[in-house]
């Protein structure tokens, strides 16, 4: 961006809030996500670990805790299907003047919707960087979340916040939208990811205005819009006049709990390979893949939470291994328990 741009636009690359740097819905946080994560810590021998001075061992254990706390991204078939469909839509929309097509990822909580759309965004941004290696003023992807009880001004502010644009109390929604559109146009934004879409209710005036604002953004920006939310198809968001406009232009990809198949077994094996525990016996988790499926209800988010939580406990308690008992000690979300209960009833029904 050149010095002739308005001051609000020039601030887009100068995000200084340290907390926002850890959040996907800020430009700083998104770029940290795009960059490669730190390499997994090397696992020393148990004897070397035990001989470490206390301060050195604390740092070593902290690096392992930090490693296991991160969310591992696995290229599941659902993630790959979302990436392919999203890439296709980006290409189809490249020369569209209006009525651009979009994508909706919908399903129960914990089935990998956010993972899928953020991986789509990551691949799009990396491809854009490869094509324009010398450009420093491009923002190919914008990621925002819909706040609970959102208003039109709130969703416009979320776009501005991602870009690092200042929003003052006296700023009206028109000014905010114009600033966002100006920056996104200048920086060649080609993909807009909108998460937590289920927070919009078309039965309320504010919800309808939020839907209209998103539609207006999609008409003003030469970008492909991707929405994700919990059970969008059943929420009423695609019904009525406004809903018909959305459903008529958006492809819907449903996310579901994983069945107990070779893909599930592969997920468990991949996650086990990432463990950095001194006494964990390789193959323990793959031997428990059926139990893990029943325990989590096939929810990939719950599977990751259970394994990562048990790994953290193994380091904190000094057991240095994951067992069936330690996995059972990790409290899971209600959705996973419900799915597991339904699966158990189905399995035992005549």
PDB file of C-alpha atoms in Angstrom, residues 93-243:
ATOM      1  CA  UNK A  93     -15.572 -17.001  -9.255  1.00  0.00           C
ATOM      2  CA  UNK A  94     -12.343 -15.584 -10.635  1.00  0.00           C
ATOM      3  CA  UNK A  95     -14.003 -13.746 -13.524  1.00  0.00           C
ATOM      4  CA  UNK A  96     -17.543 -13.480 -12.101  1.00  0.00           C
ATOM      5  CA  UNK A  97     -18.976  -9.978 -11.960  1.00  0.00           C
ATOM      6  CA  UNK A  98     -21.903 -10.840  -9.678  1.00  0.00           C
ATOM      7  CA  UNK A  99     -23.730 -13.817  -8.160  1.00  0.00           C
ATOM      8  CA  UNK A 100     -20.523 -15.458  -7.004  1.00  0.00           C
ATOM      9  CA  UNK A 101     -20.906 -18.948  -5.594  1.00  0.00           C
ATOM     10  CA  UNK A 102     -19.999 -19.768  -2.020  1.00  0.00           C
ATOM     11  CA  UNK A 103     -19.610 -22.692   0.349  1.00  0.00           C
ATOM     12  CA  UNK A 104     -21.307 -23.639   3.618  1.00  0.00           C
ATOM     13  CA  UNK A 105     -19.765 -26.216   5.953  1.00  0.00           C
ATOM     14  CA  UNK A 106     -22.427 -27.444   8.360  1.00  0.00           C
ATOM     15  CA  UNK A 107     -22.700 -30.159  10.979  1.00  0.00           C
ATOM     16  CA  UNK A 108     -22.613 -31.006  14.682  1.00  0.00           C
ATOM     17  CA  UNK A 109     -20.090 -29.411  17.018  1.00  0.00           C
ATOM     18  CA  UNK A 110     -16.731 -31.159  17.182  1.00  0.00           C
ATOM     19  CA  UNK A 111     -16.785 -32.594  13.674  1.00  0.00           C
ATOM     20  CA  UNK A 112     -13.936 -30.498  12.265  1.00  0.00           C
ATOM     21  CA  UNK A 113     -15.700 -27.618  10.517  1.00  0.00           C
ATOM     22  CA  UNK A 114     -13.308 -24.894  11.656  1.00  0.00           C
ATOM     23  CA  UNK A 115     -10.324 -27.109  10.872  1.00  0.00           C
ATOM     24  CA  UNK A 116     -11.650 -27.674   7.359  1.00  0.00           C
ATOM     25  CA  UNK A 117     -12.260 -24.034   6.464  1.00  0.00           C
ATOM     26  CA  UNK A 118      -9.036 -22.769   8.037  1.00  0.00           C
ATOM     27  CA  UNK A 119      -7.041 -25.382   6.134  1.00  0.00           C
ATOM     28  CA  UNK A 120      -8.792 -24.206   2.961  1.00  0.00           C
ATOM     29  CA  UNK A 121      -7.758 -20.659   3.867  1.00  0.00           C
ATOM     30  CA  UNK A 122      -4.206 -21.734   4.607  1.00  0.00           C
ATOM     31  CA  UNK A 123      -3.785 -23.507   1.263  1.00  0.00           C
ATOM     32  CA  UNK A 124      -5.264 -20.498  -0.562  1.00  0.00           C
ATOM     33  CA  UNK A 125      -2.903 -18.069   1.172  1.00  0.00           C
ATOM     34  CA  UNK A 126       0.179 -20.234   0.612  1.00  0.00           C
ATOM     35  CA  UNK A 127      -0.695 -20.512  -3.073  1.00  0.00           C
ATOM     36  CA  UNK A 128      -1.101 -16.733  -3.275  1.00  0.00           C
ATOM     37  CA  UNK A 129       2.291 -16.235  -1.594  1.00  0.00           C
ATOM     38  CA  UNK A 130       3.908 -18.625  -4.055  1.00  0.00           C
ATOM     39  CA  UNK A 131       2.454 -16.687  -6.976  1.00  0.00           C
ATOM     40  CA  UNK A 132       3.446 -13.298  -5.564  1.00  0.00           C
ATOM     41  CA  UNK A 133       6.645 -13.945  -3.588  1.00  0.00           C
ATOM     42  CA  UNK A 134       7.750 -10.301  -3.559  1.00  0.00           C
ATOM     43  CA  UNK A 135       4.395  -8.790  -2.570  1.00  0.00           C
ATOM     44  CA  UNK A 136       4.081  -7.656   1.035  1.00  0.00           C
ATOM     45  CA  UNK A 137       0.778  -5.800   0.831  1.00  0.00           C
ATOM     46  CA  UNK A 138      -1.574  -8.665  -0.032  1.00  0.00           C
ATOM     47  CA  UNK A 139      -4.217 -10.093   2.321  1.00  0.00           C
ATOM     48  CA  UNK A 140      -5.583 -13.045   0.345  1.00  0.00           C
ATOM     49  CA  UNK A 141      -7.720 -14.423   3.200  1.00  0.00           C
ATOM     50  CA  UNK A 142      -9.967 -12.807   5.795  1.00  0.00           C
ATOM     51  CA  UNK A 143     -11.257 -14.885   8.732  1.00  0.00           C
ATOM     52  CA  UNK A 144     -14.020 -13.621  11.028  1.00  0.00           C
ATOM     53  CA  UNK A 145     -16.408 -15.164  13.534  1.00  0.00           C
ATOM     54  CA  UNK A 146     -20.022 -14.134  14.053  1.00  0.00           C
ATOM     55  CA  UNK A 147     -20.449 -12.913  17.666  1.00  0.00           C
ATOM     56  CA  UNK A 148     -23.409 -14.124  19.739  1.00  0.00           C
ATOM     57  CA  UNK A 149     -26.462 -11.868  19.344  1.00  0.00           C
ATOM     58  CA  UNK A 150     -24.614 -10.095  16.558  1.00  0.00           C
ATOM     59  CA  UNK A 151     -25.796  -6.883  14.955  1.00  0.00           C
ATOM     60  CA  UNK A 152     -24.899  -5.623  11.511  1.00  0.00           C
ATOM     61  CA  UNK A 153     -22.433  -3.131  13.003  1.00  0.00           C
ATOM     62  CA  UNK A 154     -20.828  -5.866  15.083  1.00  0.00           C
ATOM     63  CA  UNK A 155     -20.156  -8.100  12.069  1.00  0.00           C
ATOM     64  CA  UNK A 156     -18.769  -5.152  10.110  1.00  0.00           C
ATOM     65  CA  UNK A 157     -16.537  -4.388  13.101  1.00  0.00           C
ATOM     66  CA  UNK A 158     -15.274  -7.997  13.096  1.00  0.00           C
ATOM     67  CA  UNK A 159     -14.037  -7.494   9.523  1.00  0.00           C
ATOM     68  CA  UNK A 160     -12.372  -4.225  10.528  1.00  0.00           C
ATOM     69  CA  UNK A 161     -10.788  -5.823  13.599  1.00  0.00           C
ATOM     70  CA  UNK A 162      -9.243  -8.602  11.519  1.00  0.00           C
ATOM     71  CA  UNK A 163      -7.672  -6.008   9.243  1.00  0.00           C
ATOM     72  CA  UNK A 164      -6.474  -3.855  12.143  1.00  0.00           C
ATOM     73  CA  UNK A 165      -8.666  -0.918  11.157  1.00  0.00           C
ATOM     74  CA  UNK A 166      -9.634   1.448  13.984  1.00  0.00           C
ATOM     75  CA  UNK A 167     -13.345   1.555  14.779  1.00  0.00           C
ATOM     76  CA  UNK A 168     -14.448   4.481  16.926  1.00  0.00           C
ATOM     77  CA  UNK A 169     -17.674   4.747  18.880  1.00  0.00           C
ATOM     78  CA  UNK A 170     -18.912   7.411  16.484  1.00  0.00           C
ATOM     79  CA  UNK A 171     -18.098   5.394  13.357  1.00  0.00           C
ATOM     80  CA  UNK A 172     -21.277   4.405  11.547  1.00  0.00           C
ATOM     81  CA  UNK A 173     -21.680   1.092   9.768  1.00  0.00           C
ATOM     82  CA  UNK A 174     -21.381   2.659   6.316  1.00  0.00           C
ATOM     83  CA  UNK A 175     -17.963   4.116   7.169  1.00  0.00           C
ATOM     84  CA  UNK A 176     -16.791   0.763   8.565  1.00  0.00           C
ATOM     85  CA  UNK A 177     -17.968  -1.161   5.501  1.00  0.00           C
ATOM     86  CA  UNK A 178     -16.349   1.289   3.105  1.00  0.00           C
ATOM     87  CA  UNK A 179     -13.024   1.047   4.959  1.00  0.00           C
ATOM     88  CA  UNK A 180     -13.165  -2.767   4.917  1.00  0.00           C
ATOM     89  CA  UNK A 181     -14.110  -2.951   1.254  1.00  0.00           C
ATOM     90  CA  UNK A 182     -11.360  -0.491   0.376  1.00  0.00           C
ATOM     91  CA  UNK A 183      -8.645  -2.449   2.180  1.00  0.00           C
ATOM     92  CA  UNK A 184      -9.818  -5.852   0.922  1.00  0.00           C
ATOM     93  CA  UNK A 185      -9.937  -4.543  -2.644  1.00  0.00           C
ATOM     94  CA  UNK A 186      -6.495  -2.924  -2.386  1.00  0.00           C
ATOM     95  CA  UNK A 187      -4.931  -6.034  -0.843  1.00  0.00           C
ATOM     96  CA  UNK A 188      -6.533  -8.510  -3.281  1.00  0.00           C
ATOM     97  CA  UNK A 189      -8.600 -10.496  -0.798  1.00  0.00           C
ATOM     98  CA  UNK A 190      -9.884 -13.574  -2.620  1.00  0.00           C
ATOM     99  CA  UNK A 191     -11.328 -15.724   0.167  1.00  0.00           C
ATOM    100  CA  UNK A 192     -13.491 -14.718   3.132  1.00  0.00           C
ATOM    101  CA  UNK A 193     -14.091 -17.272   5.900  1.00  0.00           C
ATOM    102  CA  UNK A 194     -17.043 -16.617   8.209  1.00  0.00           C
ATOM    103  CA  UNK A 195     -17.219 -18.987  11.195  1.00  0.00           C
ATOM    104  CA  UNK A 196     -19.922 -19.511  13.863  1.00  0.00           C
ATOM    105  CA  UNK A 197     -22.678 -18.733  11.361  1.00  0.00           C
ATOM    106  CA  UNK A 198     -25.236 -20.396  13.656  1.00  0.00           C
ATOM    107  CA  UNK A 199     -25.117 -17.238  15.798  1.00  0.00           C
ATOM    108  CA  UNK A 200     -27.308 -15.581  13.157  1.00  0.00           C
ATOM    109  CA  UNK A 201     -31.070 -15.923  13.602  1.00  0.00           C
ATOM    110  CA  UNK A 202     -33.166 -14.781  10.670  1.00  0.00           C
ATOM    111  CA  UNK A 203     -36.215 -14.677  12.936  1.00  0.00           C
ATOM    112  CA  UNK A 204     -34.839 -11.551  14.617  1.00  0.00           C
ATOM    113  CA  UNK A 205     -34.407  -8.128  13.059  1.00  0.00           C
ATOM    114  CA  UNK A 206     -30.730  -7.961  14.029  1.00  0.00           C
ATOM    115  CA  UNK A 207     -30.077 -11.429  12.610  1.00  0.00           C
ATOM    116  CA  UNK A 208     -31.701 -10.519   9.310  1.00  0.00           C
ATOM    117  CA  UNK A 209     -29.589  -7.364   9.150  1.00  0.00           C
ATOM    118  CA  UNK A 210     -26.421  -9.388   9.767  1.00  0.00           C
ATOM    119  CA  UNK A 211     -27.351 -11.717   6.893  1.00  0.00           C
ATOM    120  CA  UNK A 212     -27.981  -8.690   4.677  1.00  0.00           C
ATOM    121  CA  UNK A 213     -24.610  -7.189   5.665  1.00  0.00           C
ATOM    122  CA  UNK A 214     -22.758 -10.384   4.781  1.00  0.00           C
ATOM    123  CA  UNK A 215     -24.594 -10.488   1.466  1.00  0.00           C
ATOM    124  CA  UNK A 216     -23.615  -6.865   0.832  1.00  0.00           C
ATOM    125  CA  UNK A 217     -19.975  -7.652   1.579  1.00  0.00           C
ATOM    126  CA  UNK A 218     -20.123 -10.576  -0.855  1.00  0.00           C
ATOM    127  CA  UNK A 219     -21.503  -8.279  -3.557  1.00  0.00           C
ATOM    128  CA  UNK A 220     -18.883  -5.571  -2.980  1.00  0.00           C
ATOM    129  CA  UNK A 221     -15.857  -7.850  -2.644  1.00  0.00           C
ATOM    130  CA  UNK A 222     -14.484  -9.919  -5.544  1.00  0.00           C
ATOM    131  CA  UNK A 223     -13.992 -12.862  -3.201  1.00  0.00           C
ATOM    132  CA  UNK A 224     -15.370 -16.319  -2.501  1.00  0.00           C
ATOM    133  CA  UNK A 225     -17.286 -16.519   0.782  1.00  0.00           C
ATOM    134  CA  UNK A 226     -17.153 -19.653   2.930  1.00  0.00           C
ATOM    135  CA  UNK A 227     -19.484 -20.055   5.899  1.00  0.00           C
ATOM    136  CA  UNK A 228     -19.251 -22.597   8.723  1.00  0.00           C
ATOM    137  CA  UNK A 229     -21.613 -23.273  11.597  1.00  0.00           C
ATOM    138  CA  UNK A 230     -23.469 -25.849  13.654  1.00  0.00           C
ATOM    139  CA  UNK A 231     -26.339 -27.576  11.852  1.00  0.00           C
ATOM    140  CA  UNK A 232     -26.972 -24.688   9.455  1.00  0.00           C
ATOM    141  CA  UNK A 233     -29.288 -26.752   7.266  1.00  0.00           C
ATOM    142  CA  UNK A 234     -31.617 -27.384  10.232  1.00  0.00           C
ATOM    143  CA  UNK A 235     -31.337 -23.941  11.838  1.00  0.00           C
ATOM    144  CA  UNK A 236     -33.757 -22.079   9.581  1.00  0.00           C
ATOM    145  CA  UNK A 237     -30.959 -19.950   8.158  1.00  0.00           C
ATOM    146  CA  UNK A 238     -31.654 -21.343   4.688  1.00  0.00           C
ATOM    147  CA  UNK A 239     -35.423 -20.844   4.816  1.00  0.00           C
ATOM    148  CA  UNK A 240     -37.528 -17.863   3.819  1.00  0.00           C
ATOM    149  CA  UNK A 241     -36.622 -15.215   1.273  1.00  0.00           C
ATOM    150  CA  UNK A 242     -33.197 -14.442   2.699  1.00  0.00           C
ATOM    151  CA  UNK A 243     -32.482 -18.120   3.225  1.00  0.00           C
TER     152      UNK A 243
END
